């Protein structure tokens, strides 16, 4: 990627909007991939989202700010937003790196629900070292039907809650290409897998990392959430539905309403969850909730080596059929089938 064409957009003259930026992205695509560097200053996205093609590295300088000023529903996508329903599985544009700068979704002045960035049907996507701010209702980064994703070194500041389901406003969201849930490409139920969310900061959101959708026959899988800091969250730090093979480790989640929830999303089996080495301090809900719906099961799960506190018991809650090793954790408690118990080490 880095050895191909390099196009710098400096904004000395002409439009400082999506037209100039998209021309640069299209130019490197015609060269078979390459790098677009967006220079300092403010750039506006008004009429259309930026479409990042396969094999593209999109770089913003630390002094670059891109702001959503029009009715668009995402700032960045890797496909034809709202169209192109033939590409499925992980066969869409991939090998994409987006880095640097400030992406201002501008949700207070422009309250129409929006994504910051949404990737569908891709392989090999990396988003790093940037800030996404003031995101209204939807998700700052949605990885949908995409495999091998890394989100690292980013800042997510202020997510405006979606009503009445505030928890669904997530800084990082896992989703599937189901009808009505995919921004572009085939509605073929492709899930997301091999996701790494590491070394990020999140503040002022309902939920930091989440997934609130599922499918009876498929699951998201292979997710690592590590070494992140999140604070001032009104719902959950992590809230994963229908997701197996998950490692949540080394995170600091403080001043959150509730901590980490793993749930089945119906009569399904979720397995292989490790919640270890985290600091979780909650203002109202449980620090950890293992939530299996009627007919569902959570199995092969470990919750150990964490420092867990909450303003209310239980600190660790179990609902439904749970096969888990709990403890030792600092200051933990648990409940089974909703029954609260005294705080104790297990």
Short mmCIF file of C-alpha atoms in Angstrom, two decimals:
data_model
loop_
_atom_site.label_atom_id
_atom_site.label_comp_id
_atom_site.label_asym_id
_atom_site.label_seq_id
_atom_site.Cartn_x
_atom_site.Cartn_y
_atom_site.Cartn_z
CA UNK A 1 0.00 0.00 0.00
CA UNK A 2 2.64 2.53 0.99
CA UNK A 3 4.75 1.88 -2.11
CA UNK A 4 2.04 2.94 -4.55
CA UNK A 5 0.67 6.34 -5.54
CA UNK A 6 0.68 9.17 -2.99
CA UNK A 7 -1.76 12.05 -3.44
CA UNK A 8 -1.67 15.05 -1.11
CA UNK A 9 -4.75 17.23 -0.75
CA UNK A 10 -3.67 20.57 0.65
CA UNK A 11 -6.66 22.84 0.06
CA UNK A 12 -4.72 25.82 -1.19
CA UNK A 13 -7.51 26.68 -3.60
CA UNK A 14 -10.85 25.34 -4.73
CA UNK A 15 -13.34 23.32 -2.75
CA UNK A 16 -12.58 22.20 0.75
CA UNK A 17 -15.24 19.51 0.67
CA UNK A 18 -15.88 15.92 -0.32
CA UNK A 19 -15.32 16.66 -4.02
CA UNK A 20 -11.61 17.33 -3.62
CA UNK A 21 -11.18 14.48 -1.14
CA UNK A 22 -13.05 11.97 -3.28
CA UNK A 23 -11.08 12.94 -6.38
CA UNK A 24 -7.89 12.06 -4.53
CA UNK A 25 -9.30 8.74 -3.32
CA UNK A 26 -10.44 7.89 -6.86
CA UNK A 27 -7.03 8.82 -8.26
CA UNK A 28 -5.15 6.36 -6.06
CA UNK A 29 -7.77 3.71 -6.88
CA UNK A 30 -7.00 4.13 -10.58
CA UNK A 31 -3.34 3.52 -9.73
CA UNK A 32 -4.19 0.23 -8.06
CA UNK A 33 -4.11 1.65 -4.53
CA UNK A 34 -2.00 4.08 -2.59
CA UNK A 35 -2.04 6.84 0.00
CA UNK A 36 -4.10 10.02 0.29
CA UNK A 37 -2.78 12.65 2.71
CA UNK A 38 -5.25 15.37 3.72
CA UNK A 39 -3.53 18.57 4.81
CA UNK A 40 -4.32 20.87 7.74
CA UNK A 41 -7.49 22.87 8.12
CA UNK A 42 -11.21 22.16 8.06
CA UNK A 43 -12.80 20.05 5.34
CA UNK A 44 -16.56 19.59 4.92
CA UNK A 45 -18.63 16.57 4.00
CA UNK A 46 -21.99 17.84 2.81
CA UNK A 47 -23.44 15.95 -0.17
CA UNK A 48 -21.90 12.48 0.02
CA UNK A 49 -19.76 10.27 2.27
CA UNK A 50 -16.18 9.52 1.37
CA UNK A 51 -15.79 6.19 -0.38
CA UNK A 52 -12.45 4.56 0.41
CA UNK A 53 -11.41 2.01 -2.19
CA UNK A 54 -9.43 -1.21 -1.79
CA UNK A 55 -5.75 -0.83 -1.02
CA UNK A 56 -6.07 2.76 0.27
CA UNK A 57 -4.28 4.46 3.14
CA UNK A 58 -6.15 7.64 4.12
CA UNK A 59 -4.06 9.89 6.37
CA UNK A 60 -5.11 13.09 8.13
CA UNK A 61 -2.53 15.32 9.79
CA UNK A 62 -2.95 16.19 13.49
CA UNK A 63 -4.20 19.61 12.37
CA UNK A 64 -6.83 18.24 9.98
CA UNK A 65 -10.53 18.29 10.85
CA UNK A 66 -13.27 16.85 8.68
CA UNK A 67 -16.79 17.89 9.67
CA UNK A 68 -20.18 16.55 8.53
CA UNK A 69 -22.26 19.56 7.51
CA UNK A 70 -24.97 17.98 5.33
CA UNK A 71 -27.66 15.28 5.52
CA UNK A 72 -25.31 12.35 4.86
CA UNK A 73 -25.65 9.27 7.09
CA UNK A 74 -21.99 8.32 7.29
CA UNK A 75 -18.67 10.08 6.84
CA UNK A 76 -16.66 7.16 5.47
CA UNK A 77 -17.65 3.91 3.80
CA UNK A 78 -15.88 1.32 1.67
CA UNK A 79 -18.74 0.80 -0.78
CA UNK A 80 -21.60 2.58 -2.58
CA UNK A 81 -23.65 3.70 0.42
CA UNK A 82 -27.23 2.46 0.23
CA UNK A 83 -26.69 0.54 -3.01
CA UNK A 84 -24.62 -2.18 -4.67
CA UNK A 85 -26.39 -5.26 -3.33
CA UNK A 86 -24.40 -7.87 -5.28
CA UNK A 87 -21.11 -8.02 -3.36
CA UNK A 88 -21.28 -10.37 -0.38
CA UNK A 89 -19.22 -12.39 2.11
CA UNK A 90 -15.85 -10.61 2.61
CA UNK A 91 -15.39 -9.80 -1.07
CA UNK A 92 -15.82 -6.03 -0.91
CA UNK A 93 -13.05 -3.40 -0.90
CA UNK A 94 -10.53 -4.17 1.85
CA UNK A 95 -6.89 -3.66 2.78
CA UNK A 96 -7.83 -0.20 4.07
CA UNK A 97 -6.07 2.01 6.63
CA UNK A 98 -7.65 5.22 7.96
CA UNK A 99 -5.52 7.24 10.37
CA UNK A 100 -5.14 10.59 12.06
CA UNK A 101 -7.00 13.83 12.45
CA UNK A 102 -10.40 14.73 13.86
CA UNK A 103 -13.63 13.39 12.38
CA UNK A 104 -16.44 15.63 13.62
CA UNK A 105 -19.84 14.03 13.03
CA UNK A 106 -21.29 17.32 14.31
CA UNK A 107 -24.32 15.75 15.95
CA UNK A 108 -25.44 18.77 17.96
CA UNK A 109 -25.67 21.12 14.98
CA UNK A 110 -26.50 18.32 12.52
CA UNK A 111 -28.62 15.86 14.55
CA UNK A 112 -29.63 13.48 11.77
CA UNK A 113 -28.49 9.96 12.86
CA UNK A 114 -25.16 9.01 11.35
CA UNK A 115 -22.20 6.71 11.43
CA UNK A 116 -18.68 8.02 11.65
CA UNK A 117 -17.29 5.14 9.57
CA UNK A 118 -18.92 1.94 8.39
CA UNK A 119 -17.17 -0.98 6.69
CA UNK A 120 -19.10 -3.80 4.99
CA UNK A 121 -18.04 -7.06 3.34
CA UNK A 122 -14.33 -6.34 3.77
CA UNK A 123 -11.10 -7.97 4.87
CA UNK A 124 -8.20 -6.23 6.57
CA UNK A 125 -9.35 -2.86 7.88
CA UNK A 126 -7.30 -0.76 10.32
CA UNK A 127 -8.48 2.49 11.92
CA UNK A 128 -5.93 4.15 14.18
CA UNK A 129 -4.79 7.30 15.98
CA UNK A 130 -7.79 9.49 15.20
CA UNK A 131 -10.66 11.14 17.05
CA UNK A 132 -14.37 10.79 16.28
CA UNK A 133 -16.56 13.27 18.13
CA UNK A 134 -20.21 14.27 18.59
CA UNK A 135 -21.70 11.16 17.00
CA UNK A 136 -25.55 11.21 16.82
CA UNK A 137 -27.43 7.99 17.66
CA UNK A 138 -25.63 5.34 15.63
CA UNK A 139 -21.99 4.17 15.76
CA UNK A 140 -18.67 5.96 15.49
CA UNK A 141 -17.15 2.89 13.80
CA UNK A 142 -19.31 0.02 12.60
CA UNK A 143 -17.54 -3.11 11.45
CA UNK A 144 -20.25 -5.00 9.59
CA UNK A 145 -19.70 -8.31 7.76
CA UNK A 146 -15.96 -7.65 7.95
CA UNK A 147 -13.05 -9.90 8.89
CA UNK A 148 -9.71 -8.90 10.40
CA UNK A 149 -10.31 -5.46 11.85
CA UNK A 150 -8.05 -3.43 14.15
CA UNK A 151 -9.19 -0.26 15.90
CA UNK A 152 -6.30 1.18 17.91
CA UNK A 153 -5.16 4.41 19.52
CA UNK A 154 -8.44 6.21 18.81
CA UNK A 155 -10.49 8.65 20.86
CA UNK A 156 -14.28 8.53 20.90
CA UNK A 157 -15.74 11.65 22.52
CA UNK A 158 -19.49 12.18 23.01
CA UNK A 159 -22.14 9.93 21.55
CA UNK A 160 -25.67 11.33 21.52
CA UNK A 161 -28.02 8.59 22.71
CA UNK A 162 -30.56 6.90 20.48
CA UNK A 163 -34.00 6.89 22.07
CA UNK A 164 -35.62 4.81 23.43
CA UNK A 165 -32.73 2.32 23.14
CA UNK A 166 -29.82 4.43 24.35
CA UNK A 167 -27.46 1.47 24.81
CA UNK A 168 -27.48 0.92 21.04
CA UNK A 169 -25.39 4.06 20.56
CA UNK A 170 -21.94 2.48 20.52
CA UNK A 171 -18.51 3.89 19.81
CA UNK A 172 -17.47 0.59 18.23
CA UNK A 173 -20.18 -1.71 16.93
CA UNK A 174 -20.12 -5.24 15.51
CA UNK A 175 -22.92 -6.01 13.08
CA UNK A 176 -24.03 -8.40 10.36
CA UNK A 177 -25.20 -7.94 6.79
CA UNK A 178 -28.85 -8.62 7.52
CA UNK A 179 -31.72 -6.90 5.70
CA UNK A 180 -31.92 -3.32 6.88
CA UNK A 181 -28.62 -3.50 8.78
CA UNK A 182 -26.01 -3.20 6.06
CA UNK A 183 -25.04 0.14 4.54
CA UNK A 184 -24.25 -1.47 1.20
CA UNK A 185 -23.65 -4.88 -0.34
CA UNK A 186 -25.54 -8.15 -0.19
CA UNK A 187 -27.91 -8.75 2.69
CA UNK A 188 -26.46 -12.23 3.15
CA UNK A 189 -26.08 -12.39 6.96
CA UNK A 190 -22.27 -12.31 6.85
CA UNK A 191 -20.99 -11.72 10.37
CA UNK A 192 -17.93 -9.95 11.74
CA UNK A 193 -14.88 -11.80 13.08
CA UNK A 194 -11.27 -11.33 14.16
CA UNK A 195 -11.70 -7.87 15.64
CA UNK A 196 -9.13 -6.14 17.85
CA UNK A 197 -10.13 -3.04 19.82
CA UNK A 198 -6.98 -1.98 21.66
CA UNK A 199 -5.49 1.10 23.35
CA UNK A 200 -8.47 3.40 22.74
CA UNK A 201 -10.17 6.07 24.88
CA UNK A 202 -13.93 6.61 25.12
CA UNK A 203 -15.89 9.22 27.07
CA UNK A 204 -19.47 10.47 27.09
CA UNK A 205 -21.09 7.57 25.22
CA UNK A 206 -23.86 5.21 26.19
CA UNK A 207 -21.76 2.15 25.21
CA UNK A 208 -18.10 1.78 24.27
CA UNK A 209 -18.06 -1.58 22.40
CA UNK A 210 -21.28 -3.34 21.56
CA UNK A 211 -23.36 -5.61 19.40
CA UNK A 212 -27.13 -5.68 19.76
CA UNK A 213 -28.13 -7.84 16.78
CA UNK A 214 -27.87 -11.53 16.01
CA UNK A 215 -28.88 -14.42 13.78
CA UNK A 216 -30.25 -17.84 14.76
CA UNK A 217 -27.53 -19.73 12.87
CA UNK A 218 -24.40 -17.52 12.86
CA UNK A 219 -22.26 -15.64 15.36
CA UNK A 220 -19.66 -12.93 15.57
CA UNK A 221 -16.39 -14.40 16.83
CA UNK A 222 -12.75 -13.89 17.76
CA UNK A 223 -12.92 -10.48 19.43
CA UNK A 224 -10.18 -8.91 21.57
CA UNK A 225 -10.95 -5.81 23.66
CA UNK A 226 -7.75 -4.89 25.48
CA UNK A 227 -6.00 -2.01 27.23
CA UNK A 228 -8.75 0.52 26.60
CA UNK A 229 -9.93 3.33 28.89
CA UNK A 230 -13.60 4.30 29.07
CA UNK A 231 -15.35 6.67 31.44
CA UNK A 232 -18.63 8.56 31.84
CA UNK A 233 -20.72 5.93 30.02
CA UNK A 234 -24.47 5.96 30.58
CA UNK A 235 -25.10 2.31 29.70
CA UNK A 236 -22.38 -0.34 29.24
CA UNK A 237 -18.64 -0.44 28.76
CA UNK A 238 -18.95 -3.65 26.70
CA UNK A 239 -22.27 -5.17 25.62
CA UNK A 240 -21.90 -8.13 23.25
CA UNK A 241 -24.76 -10.21 21.87
CA UNK A 242 -24.30 -13.54 20.08
CA UNK A 243 -20.50 -13.29 20.10
CA UNK A 244 -18.13 -16.15 20.94
CA UNK A 245 -14.37 -16.45 21.48
CA UNK A 246 -14.00 -13.10 23.25
CA UNK A 247 -11.10 -11.77 25.32
CA UNK A 248 -11.74 -8.66 27.43
CA UNK A 249 -8.54 -7.90 29.30
CA UNK A 250 -6.52 -5.09 30.84
CA UNK A 251 -9.18 -2.41 30.43
CA UNK A 252 -10.07 0.45 32.80
CA UNK A 253 -13.82 1.11 32.81
CA UNK A 254 -14.65 3.70 35.46
CA UNK A 255 -17.65 5.90 36.11
CA UNK A 256 -19.82 3.73 33.87
CA UNK A 257 -23.46 2.92 34.62
CA UNK A 258 -22.73 -0.79 34.15
CA UNK A 259 -19.73 -2.80 33.08
CA UNK A 260 -19.44 -5.85 30.81
CA UNK A 261 -22.46 -7.77 29.55
CA UNK A 262 -22.31 -10.98 27.53
CA UNK A 263 -25.68 -12.24 26.31
CA UNK A 264 -27.06 -14.90 24.03
CA UNK A 265 -29.68 -12.89 22.20
CA UNK A 266 -32.19 -15.74 22.26
CA UNK A 267 -31.91 -19.50 22.51
CA UNK A 268 -28.30 -19.67 21.33
CA UNK A 269 -25.04 -20.85 22.82
CA UNK A 270 -22.19 -18.40 23.41
CA UNK A 271 -18.85 -19.91 24.41
CA UNK A 272 -15.22 -19.07 25.07
CA UNK A 273 -15.38 -15.79 27.01
CA UNK A 274 -12.41 -14.55 29.07
CA UNK A 275 -12.91 -11.44 31.24
CA UNK A 276 -9.59 -10.96 33.03
CA UNK A 277 -7.42 -8.23 34.52
CA UNK A 278 -9.90 -5.38 34.16
CA UNK A 279 -10.75 -2.51 36.51
CA UNK A 280 -14.52 -1.96 36.39
CA UNK A 281 -16.24 0.61 38.61
CA UNK A 282 -19.98 1.11 38.08
CA UNK A 283 -22.45 3.69 39.33
CA UNK A 284 -25.65 1.61 39.20
CA UNK A 285 -25.51 -1.74 37.40
CA UNK A 286 -23.42 -4.92 37.68
CA UNK A 287 -19.75 -4.87 36.80
CA UNK A 288 -20.24 -8.15 34.90
CA UNK A 289 -23.52 -9.63 33.67
CA UNK A 290 -23.62 -13.06 32.03
CA UNK A 291 -27.10 -13.04 30.52
CA UNK A 292 -28.44 -16.19 28.83
CA UNK A 293 -31.97 -15.86 27.51
CA UNK A 294 -34.52 -18.65 27.92
CA UNK A 295 -33.20 -21.66 26.01
CA UNK A 296 -29.75 -20.08 25.60
CA UNK A 297 -26.45 -20.90 27.26
CA UNK A 298 -23.17 -19.18 28.07
CA UNK A 299 -20.37 -21.74 28.44
CA UNK A 300 -16.58 -22.03 28.80
CA UNK A 301 -16.35 -18.60 30.43
CA UNK A 302 -13.83 -17.25 32.92
CA UNK A 303 -14.22 -14.07 35.00
CA UNK A 304 -11.05 -13.76 37.08
CA UNK A 305 -8.37 -11.36 38.25
CA UNK A 306 -10.52 -8.27 37.91
CA UNK A 307 -11.09 -5.39 40.33
CA UNK A 308 -14.86 -4.97 40.35
CA UNK A 309 -16.99 -2.43 42.20
CA UNK A 310 -20.55 -1.23 41.90
CA UNK A 311 -22.87 1.03 43.85
CA UNK A 312 -25.41 -1.82 43.96
CA UNK A 313 -25.31 -5.59 44.28
CA UNK A 314 -24.83 -7.91 42.56
CA UNK A 315 -21.42 -6.94 41.26
CA UNK A 316 -21.36 -10.10 39.14
CA UNK A 317 -24.76 -11.23 37.91
CA UNK A 318 -25.72 -14.49 36.22
CA UNK A 319 -29.04 -14.96 34.48
CA UNK A 320 -30.09 -18.24 32.88
CA UNK A 321 -27.89 -21.22 32.06
CA UNK A 322 -24.28 -20.27 32.77
CA UNK A 323 -21.20 -22.49 32.87
CA UNK A 324 -18.48 -20.14 34.14
CA UNK A 325 -15.51 -19.96 36.47
CA UNK A 326 -15.87 -16.86 38.63
CA UNK A 327 -12.93 -15.56 40.60
CA UNK A 328 -10.94 -14.72 42.37
CA UNK A 329 -11.97 -11.14 41.70
CA UNK A 330 -11.54 -8.20 44.03
CA UNK A 331 -14.81 -7.26 45.72
CA UNK A 332 -17.02 -9.52 43.67
CA UNK A 333 -20.46 -10.95 44.24
CA UNK A 334 -22.80 -12.87 42.06
CA UNK A 335 -26.42 -13.68 41.55
CA UNK A 336 -27.98 -16.66 39.85
CA UNK A 337 -31.34 -16.36 38.13
CA UNK A 338 -31.58 -12.78 39.35
CA UNK A 339 -31.14 -13.54 43.06
CA UNK A 340 -28.75 -11.19 44.80
CA UNK A 341 -26.13 -12.61 47.16
CA UNK A 342 -23.68 -11.06 49.54
CA UNK A 343 -20.33 -9.89 48.27
CA UNK A 344 -17.70 -12.60 48.57
CA UNK A 345 -14.68 -14.08 46.87
CA UNK A 346 -15.21 -17.22 44.79
#
